[in-house]
PDB file of C-alpha atoms in Angstrom:
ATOM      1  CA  UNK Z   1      -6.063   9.882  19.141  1.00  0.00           C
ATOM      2  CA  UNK Z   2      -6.086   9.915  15.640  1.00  0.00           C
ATOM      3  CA  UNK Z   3      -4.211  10.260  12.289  1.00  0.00           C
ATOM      4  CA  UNK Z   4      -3.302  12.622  10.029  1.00  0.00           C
ATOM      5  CA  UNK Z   5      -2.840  11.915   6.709  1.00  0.00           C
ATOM      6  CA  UNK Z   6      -0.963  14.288   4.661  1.00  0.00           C
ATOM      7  CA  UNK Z   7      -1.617  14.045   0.850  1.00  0.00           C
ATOM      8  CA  UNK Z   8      -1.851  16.122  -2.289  1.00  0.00           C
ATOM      9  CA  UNK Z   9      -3.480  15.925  -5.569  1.00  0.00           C
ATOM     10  CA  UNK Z  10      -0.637  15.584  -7.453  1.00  0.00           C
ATOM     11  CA  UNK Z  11       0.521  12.679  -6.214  1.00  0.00           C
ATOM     12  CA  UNK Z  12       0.186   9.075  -7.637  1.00  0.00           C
ATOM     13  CA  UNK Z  13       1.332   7.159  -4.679  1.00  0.00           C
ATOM     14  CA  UNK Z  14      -2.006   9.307  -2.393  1.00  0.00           C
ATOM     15  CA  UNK Z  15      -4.333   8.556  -5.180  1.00  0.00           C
ATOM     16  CA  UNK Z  16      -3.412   4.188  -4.640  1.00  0.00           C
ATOM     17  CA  UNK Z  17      -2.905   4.897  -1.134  1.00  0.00           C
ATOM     18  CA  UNK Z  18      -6.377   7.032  -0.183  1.00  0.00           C
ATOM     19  CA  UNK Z  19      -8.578   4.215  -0.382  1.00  0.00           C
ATOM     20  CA  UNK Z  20      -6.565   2.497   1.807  1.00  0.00           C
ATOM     21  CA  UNK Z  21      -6.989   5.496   4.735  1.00  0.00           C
ATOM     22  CA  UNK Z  22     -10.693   5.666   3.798  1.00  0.00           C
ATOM     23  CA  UNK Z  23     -10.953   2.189   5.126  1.00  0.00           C
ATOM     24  CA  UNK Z  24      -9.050   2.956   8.012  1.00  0.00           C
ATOM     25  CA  UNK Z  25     -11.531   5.816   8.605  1.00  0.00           C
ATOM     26  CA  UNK Z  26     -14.903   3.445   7.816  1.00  0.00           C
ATOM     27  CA  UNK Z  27     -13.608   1.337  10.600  1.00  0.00           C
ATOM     28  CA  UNK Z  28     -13.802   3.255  12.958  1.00  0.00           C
ATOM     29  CA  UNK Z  29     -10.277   4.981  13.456  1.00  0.00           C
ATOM     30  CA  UNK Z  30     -10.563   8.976  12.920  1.00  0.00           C
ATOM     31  CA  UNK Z  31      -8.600  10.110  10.275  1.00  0.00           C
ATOM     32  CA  UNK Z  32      -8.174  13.572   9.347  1.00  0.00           C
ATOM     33  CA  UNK Z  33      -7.141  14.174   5.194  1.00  0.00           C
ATOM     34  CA  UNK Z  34      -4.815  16.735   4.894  1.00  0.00           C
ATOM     35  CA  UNK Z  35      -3.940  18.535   0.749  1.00  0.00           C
ATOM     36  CA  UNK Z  36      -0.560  19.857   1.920  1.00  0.00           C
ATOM     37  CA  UNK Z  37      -0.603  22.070  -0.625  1.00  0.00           C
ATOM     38  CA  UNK Z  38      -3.734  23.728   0.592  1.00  0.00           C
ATOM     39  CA  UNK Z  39      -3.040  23.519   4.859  1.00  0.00           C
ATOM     40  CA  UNK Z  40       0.659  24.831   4.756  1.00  0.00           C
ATOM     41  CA  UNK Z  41       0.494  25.551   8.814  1.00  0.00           C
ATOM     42  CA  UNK Z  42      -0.607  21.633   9.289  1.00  0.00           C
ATOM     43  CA  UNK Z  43       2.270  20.824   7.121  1.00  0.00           C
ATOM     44  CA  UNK Z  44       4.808  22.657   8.305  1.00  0.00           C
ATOM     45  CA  UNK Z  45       3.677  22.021  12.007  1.00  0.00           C
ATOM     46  CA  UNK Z  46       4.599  18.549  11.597  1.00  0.00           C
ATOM     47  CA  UNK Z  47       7.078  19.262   9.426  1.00  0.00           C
ATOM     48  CA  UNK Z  48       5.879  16.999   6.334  1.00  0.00           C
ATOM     49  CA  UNK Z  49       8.320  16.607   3.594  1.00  0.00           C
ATOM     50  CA  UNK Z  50       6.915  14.233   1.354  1.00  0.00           C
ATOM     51  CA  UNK Z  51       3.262  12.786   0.302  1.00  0.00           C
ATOM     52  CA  UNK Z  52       1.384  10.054   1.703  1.00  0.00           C
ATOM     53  CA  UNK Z  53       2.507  10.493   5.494  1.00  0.00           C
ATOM     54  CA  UNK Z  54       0.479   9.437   7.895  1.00  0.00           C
ATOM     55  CA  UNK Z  55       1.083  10.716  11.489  1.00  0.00           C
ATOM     56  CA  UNK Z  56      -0.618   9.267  14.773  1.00  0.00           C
ATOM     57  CA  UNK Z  57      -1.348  11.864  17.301  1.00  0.00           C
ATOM     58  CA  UNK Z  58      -2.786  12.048  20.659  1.00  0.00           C
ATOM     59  CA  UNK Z  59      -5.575  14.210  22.235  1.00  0.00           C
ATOM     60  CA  UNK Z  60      -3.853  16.843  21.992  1.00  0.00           C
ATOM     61  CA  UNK Z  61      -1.766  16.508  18.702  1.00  0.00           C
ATOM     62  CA  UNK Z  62       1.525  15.286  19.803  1.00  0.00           C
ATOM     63  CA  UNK Z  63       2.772  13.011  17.608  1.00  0.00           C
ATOM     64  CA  UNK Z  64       3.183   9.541  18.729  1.00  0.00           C
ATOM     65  CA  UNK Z  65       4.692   7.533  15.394  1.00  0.00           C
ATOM     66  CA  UNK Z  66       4.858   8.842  11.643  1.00  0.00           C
ATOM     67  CA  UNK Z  67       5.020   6.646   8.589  1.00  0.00           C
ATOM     68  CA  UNK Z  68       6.085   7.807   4.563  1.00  0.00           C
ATOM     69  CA  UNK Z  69       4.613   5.870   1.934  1.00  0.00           C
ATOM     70  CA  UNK Z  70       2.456   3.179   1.343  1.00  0.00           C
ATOM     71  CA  UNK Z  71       0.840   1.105   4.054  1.00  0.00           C
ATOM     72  CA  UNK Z  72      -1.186  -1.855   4.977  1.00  0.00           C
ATOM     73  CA  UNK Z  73      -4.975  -1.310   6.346  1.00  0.00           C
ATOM     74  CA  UNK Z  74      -3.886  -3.768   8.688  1.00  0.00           C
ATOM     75  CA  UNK Z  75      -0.612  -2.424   9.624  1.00  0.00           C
ATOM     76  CA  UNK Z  76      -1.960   0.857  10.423  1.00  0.00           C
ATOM     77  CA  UNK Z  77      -5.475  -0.220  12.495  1.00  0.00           C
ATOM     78  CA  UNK Z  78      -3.088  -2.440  14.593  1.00  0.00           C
ATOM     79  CA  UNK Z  79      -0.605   0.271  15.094  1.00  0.00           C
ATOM     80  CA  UNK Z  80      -3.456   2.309  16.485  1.00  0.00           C
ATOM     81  CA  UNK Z  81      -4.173  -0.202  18.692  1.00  0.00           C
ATOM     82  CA  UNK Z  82      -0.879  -0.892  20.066  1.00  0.00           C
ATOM     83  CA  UNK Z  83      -1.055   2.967  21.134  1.00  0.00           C
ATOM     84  CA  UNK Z  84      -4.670   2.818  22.374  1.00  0.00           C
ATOM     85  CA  UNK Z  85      -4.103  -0.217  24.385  1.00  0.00           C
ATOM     86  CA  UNK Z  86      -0.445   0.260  24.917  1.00  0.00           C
TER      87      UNK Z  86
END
């Protein structure tokens, strides 16, 4: 399980909110950073319209819950552990 976090350089809203996933990552939670402008098939896999999203997947990429926007570090580590131990 993991998320994916869908963000692109252009973006102010990524550039407050990437810190924010780094954490998330230093944790202990994987996190893979997605440009969206430069990994078009991730994008359009999960069909990602706007920038930050972050999307929790399983083990095998199916996606579990998806969030636009802005988020708490707390909001999404507990999130991941509703799912983990849910």
């Amino acid at each position: 399980m993991k998320y994916l976090y869908f963000t692109a350089n252009w973006c102010g809203p990524c550039k407050k909110f990437g810190p924010i996933m780094e954490q998330v990552s230093q944790s202990g939670i994987p996190v893979l950073k997605i440009d969206v402008d430069q990994n078009s098939a991730m994008t359009s896999k999960y069909s990602v319209r706007n920038v930050p999203t972050t999307i929790l997947v399983d083990g095998v990429g199916k996606e579990l819950t998806r969030a636009t926007g802005y988020r708490q570090k707390q909001t999404l580590i507990e999130n991941y552990n509703s799912f983990k131990n849910g």
